[in-house]
Amino acid sequence: MSLVELIARADARGLAASGLACLDRCVPLLDGDDEAVRPLWAALADTTGEEPGRDWEHRLAQLRDRLAGPDATGEDEAVVLARRMLADAPADCSGPALRTWADACSVASLRIHRLLDPAADPAPGAEVPRDGGAERLPPLVAAELRRQVGVLELLAGHGAAGLRPALEVCTEGRRVLRAVVSRRARGRG
């Protein structure tokens, strides 16, 4: 199933995990540490209520405070896209806004990976196709597409039990992006 189809079929927990995973992998662009997004993952794992994401709004506000950065003026496109993912996260972990956010995070994260992939053409407006496989995509972009699909498949197949392996997929992606961002900063410095 394509990424677009997986997002269209995902339930609230899957959508929240999908958007959150994209944001979490891009945290290095916001100078966040590896634990920055962990409280939101914990909110999704809380199964005491019927709806996922109990305490999501409070933890989201804390994350926004923690990763608050300067005005976006002068920041490169990748950082602006990562900041927008955080800013646009819905306060409620359900409803149509969650699907819109998850879809926007998917597009933004793929664009970020395209901008940061030295093998990619970062042409303005060039979107990564999300309705097919990863073949013919630059390596960093292809890996991000596979991670996004993997997270959604884990949640679709295992529900709340898929959160831990989804977080592991996310952690691997964050480490890769952190290395790319570090290499990029050394090249500029």
Tab-separated table of C-alpha atoms in Angstrom:
chain	number	residue	atom	x	y	z
A	1	MET	CA	0.000	0.000	0.000
A	2	SER	CA	1.305	3.485	-0.786
A	3	LEU	CA	2.023	6.126	1.831
A	4	VAL	CA	-0.982	8.153	0.660
A	5	GLU	CA	-3.274	5.118	1.075
A	6	LEU	CA	-1.851	4.314	4.515
A	7	ILE	CA	-2.499	7.860	5.741
A	8	ALA	CA	-6.032	7.765	4.301
A	9	ARG	CA	-6.814	4.528	6.197
A	10	ALA	CA	-5.045	5.298	9.480
A	11	ASP	CA	-6.942	5.678	12.741
A	12	ALA	CA	-6.331	8.545	15.183
A	13	ARG	CA	-3.404	6.840	16.937
A	14	GLY	CA	-1.798	5.959	13.599
A	15	LEU	CA	-2.188	9.504	12.314
A	16	ALA	CA	-0.800	11.020	15.506
A	17	ALA	CA	2.139	8.594	15.480
A	18	SER	CA	2.799	9.282	11.806
A	19	GLY	CA	2.907	13.057	12.243
A	20	LEU	CA	4.805	12.792	15.512
A	21	ALA	CA	7.383	10.451	13.982
A	22	CYS	CA	8.022	12.906	11.140
A	23	LEU	CA	8.428	15.737	13.634
A	24	ASP	CA	10.616	13.634	15.932
A	25	ARG	CA	12.992	12.692	13.107
A	26	CYS	CA	13.370	16.394	12.254
A	27	VAL	CA	14.067	17.525	15.859
A	28	PRO	CA	17.814	17.938	15.120
A	29	LEU	CA	16.912	20.907	12.923
A	30	LEU	CA	15.256	22.540	15.960
A	31	ASP	CA	18.251	21.884	18.239
A	32	GLY	CA	16.196	19.402	20.241
A	33	ASP	CA	17.711	16.460	22.042
A	34	ASP	CA	16.741	12.819	21.607
A	35	GLU	CA	14.244	12.980	24.486
A	36	ALA	CA	12.407	16.137	23.381
A	37	VAL	CA	9.385	14.422	21.846
A	38	ARG	CA	9.266	11.436	24.232
A	39	PRO	CA	6.394	12.883	26.372
A	40	LEU	CA	4.113	13.003	23.316
A	41	TRP	CA	4.972	9.386	22.494
A	42	ALA	CA	4.040	8.539	26.079
A	43	ALA	CA	0.699	10.330	25.645
A	44	LEU	CA	-0.043	8.142	22.608
A	45	ALA	CA	0.893	5.003	24.515
A	46	ASP	CA	-1.513	5.844	27.340
A	47	THR	CA	-4.416	3.456	26.880
A	48	THR	CA	-6.399	4.417	29.985
A	49	GLY	CA	-8.970	6.312	27.909
A	50	GLU	CA	-10.831	5.313	24.788
A	51	GLU	CA	-9.130	7.927	22.645
A	52	PRO	CA	-5.343	8.009	22.236
A	53	GLY	CA	-3.419	11.046	23.304
A	54	ARG	CA	-4.766	11.799	26.756
A	55	ASP	CA	-2.752	14.804	27.995
A	56	TRP	CA	-1.584	15.421	24.398
A	57	GLU	CA	-2.457	19.140	24.467
A	58	HIS	CA	-0.491	19.818	27.662
A	59	ARG	CA	2.564	17.868	26.489
A	60	LEU	CA	2.414	19.527	23.072
A	61	ALA	CA	2.488	22.972	24.725
A	62	GLN	CA	5.527	21.888	26.756
A	63	LEU	CA	7.294	20.696	23.612
A	64	ARG	CA	6.568	23.961	21.817
A	65	ASP	CA	8.058	25.875	24.762
A	66	ARG	CA	11.081	23.573	24.859
A	67	LEU	CA	11.809	23.895	21.131
A	68	ALA	CA	10.849	27.550	20.767
A	69	GLY	CA	13.315	29.166	18.469
A	70	PRO	CA	13.962	32.503	16.903
A	71	ASP	CA	11.678	34.118	14.399
A	72	ALA	CA	11.836	32.120	11.170
A	73	THR	CA	13.282	35.102	9.303
A	74	GLY	CA	16.602	34.078	7.844
A	75	GLU	CA	16.256	30.366	8.619
A	76	ASP	CA	16.688	27.933	5.781
A	77	GLU	CA	13.731	26.100	4.303
A	78	ALA	CA	14.387	22.823	6.156
A	79	VAL	CA	14.245	24.538	9.557
A	80	VAL	CA	11.147	26.518	8.606
A	81	LEU	CA	9.392	23.294	7.544
A	82	ALA	CA	10.313	21.581	10.829
A	83	ARG	CA	9.058	24.571	12.839
A	84	ARG	CA	5.792	24.517	10.886
A	85	MET	CA	5.266	20.815	11.709
A	86	LEU	CA	5.498	21.676	15.405
A	87	ALA	CA	3.410	24.840	15.151
A	88	ASP	CA	0.632	23.159	13.173
A	89	ALA	CA	0.233	20.115	15.459
A	90	PRO	CA	-3.414	20.015	16.544
A	91	ALA	CA	-4.198	20.406	20.233
A	92	ASP	CA	-6.707	17.559	19.994
A	93	CYS	CA	-5.413	14.082	19.208
A	94	SER	CA	-8.451	13.233	17.065
A	95	GLY	CA	-10.597	14.597	14.273
A	96	PRO	CA	-9.943	15.810	10.749
A	97	ALA	CA	-7.221	18.255	11.824
A	98	LEU	CA	-5.087	15.295	12.874
A	99	ARG	CA	-5.285	13.726	9.387
A	100	THR	CA	-4.442	17.067	7.765
A	101	TRP	CA	-1.447	17.483	10.100
A	102	ALA	CA	-0.163	13.930	9.535
A	103	ASP	CA	-0.382	14.404	5.767
A	104	ALA	CA	1.358	17.801	5.928
A	105	CYS	CA	4.093	16.366	8.180
A	106	SER	CA	4.680	13.575	5.666
A	107	VAL	CA	5.128	16.045	2.806
A	108	ALA	CA	7.280	18.399	4.896
A	109	SER	CA	9.553	15.649	6.214
A	110	LEU	CA	10.139	14.251	2.734
A	111	ARG	CA	10.905	17.779	1.496
A	112	ILE	CA	13.350	18.299	4.384
A	113	HIS	CA	15.127	15.059	3.547
A	114	ARG	CA	15.261	16.070	-0.116
A	115	LEU	CA	16.772	19.448	0.837
A	116	LEU	CA	19.397	17.786	3.029
A	117	ASP	CA	20.277	14.872	0.721
A	118	PRO	CA	23.462	15.760	-1.171
A	119	ALA	CA	22.395	13.399	-3.985
A	120	ALA	CA	19.001	15.112	-4.450
A	121	ASP	CA	17.894	18.001	-6.585
A	122	PRO	CA	16.502	20.500	-4.042
A	123	ALA	CA	14.540	22.337	-6.735
A	124	PRO	CA	11.863	24.593	-5.255
A	125	GLY	CA	8.448	23.021	-5.333
A	126	ALA	CA	9.770	19.569	-6.212
A	127	GLU	CA	7.640	17.149	-4.211
A	128	VAL	CA	8.553	13.577	-3.477
A	129	PRO	CA	6.011	11.165	-4.951
A	130	ARG	CA	4.211	9.418	-2.068
A	131	ASP	CA	2.044	7.072	-4.071
A	132	GLY	CA	4.739	4.639	-5.137
A	133	GLY	CA	7.935	2.986	-4.021
A	134	ALA	CA	11.299	4.427	-3.111
A	135	GLU	CA	13.137	3.387	-6.263
A	136	ARG	CA	14.816	6.209	-8.188
A	137	LEU	CA	14.717	8.449	-5.112
A	138	PRO	CA	17.923	9.804	-3.545
A	139	PRO	CA	19.080	7.620	-0.601
A	140	LEU	CA	18.102	9.912	2.286
A	141	VAL	CA	14.677	10.573	0.766
A	142	ALA	CA	14.060	6.903	-0.030
A	143	ALA	CA	14.919	5.927	3.550
A	144	GLU	CA	12.514	8.556	4.926
A	145	LEU	CA	9.722	7.308	2.667
A	146	ARG	CA	10.322	3.742	3.887
A	147	ARG	CA	10.284	4.920	7.525
A	148	GLN	CA	6.985	6.740	7.070
A	149	VAL	CA	5.399	3.678	5.486
A	150	GLY	CA	6.897	1.460	8.210
A	151	VAL	CA	5.452	3.549	11.054
A	152	LEU	CA	1.961	3.510	9.555
A	153	GLU	CA	2.123	-0.236	8.863
A	154	LEU	CA	3.241	-0.935	12.450
A	155	LEU	CA	0.324	1.046	13.896
A	156	ALA	CA	-2.183	-0.437	11.442
A	157	GLY	CA	-1.061	-3.952	12.236
A	158	HIS	CA	-0.486	-3.724	15.977
A	159	GLY	CA	-2.416	-0.723	17.338
A	160	ALA	CA	-0.923	0.699	20.540
A	161	ALA	CA	1.557	-2.213	20.654
A	162	GLY	CA	3.077	-0.845	17.432
A	163	LEU	CA	4.193	2.357	19.154
A	164	ARG	CA	7.430	0.934	20.591
A	165	PRO	CA	8.738	-0.427	17.279
A	166	ALA	CA	7.541	2.767	15.549
A	167	LEU	CA	9.581	4.785	18.032
A	168	GLU	CA	12.606	2.613	17.238
A	169	VAL	CA	12.164	3.344	13.517
A	170	CYS	CA	11.897	7.021	14.382
A	171	THR	CA	15.000	6.978	16.585
A	172	GLU	CA	17.066	5.471	13.771
A	173	GLY	CA	15.845	8.168	11.380
A	174	ARG	CA	16.594	10.946	13.876
A	175	ARG	CA	20.172	9.681	14.287
A	176	VAL	CA	20.654	9.682	10.533
A	177	LEU	CA	19.281	13.209	10.180
A	178	ARG	CA	21.345	14.430	13.155
A	179	ALA	CA	24.504	13.162	11.387
A	180	VAL	CA	23.463	14.879	8.146
A	181	VAL	CA	22.723	18.162	9.952
A	182	SER	CA	26.060	17.957	11.791
A	183	ARG	CA	27.977	17.287	8.566
A	184	ARG	CA	26.142	20.153	6.894
A	185	ALA	CA	27.003	22.546	9.763
A	186	ARG	CA	30.698	21.572	9.566
A	187	GLY	CA	30.642	22.208	5.816
A	188	ARG	CA	29.245	25.693	6.360
A	189	GLY	CA	31.565	26.519	9.264
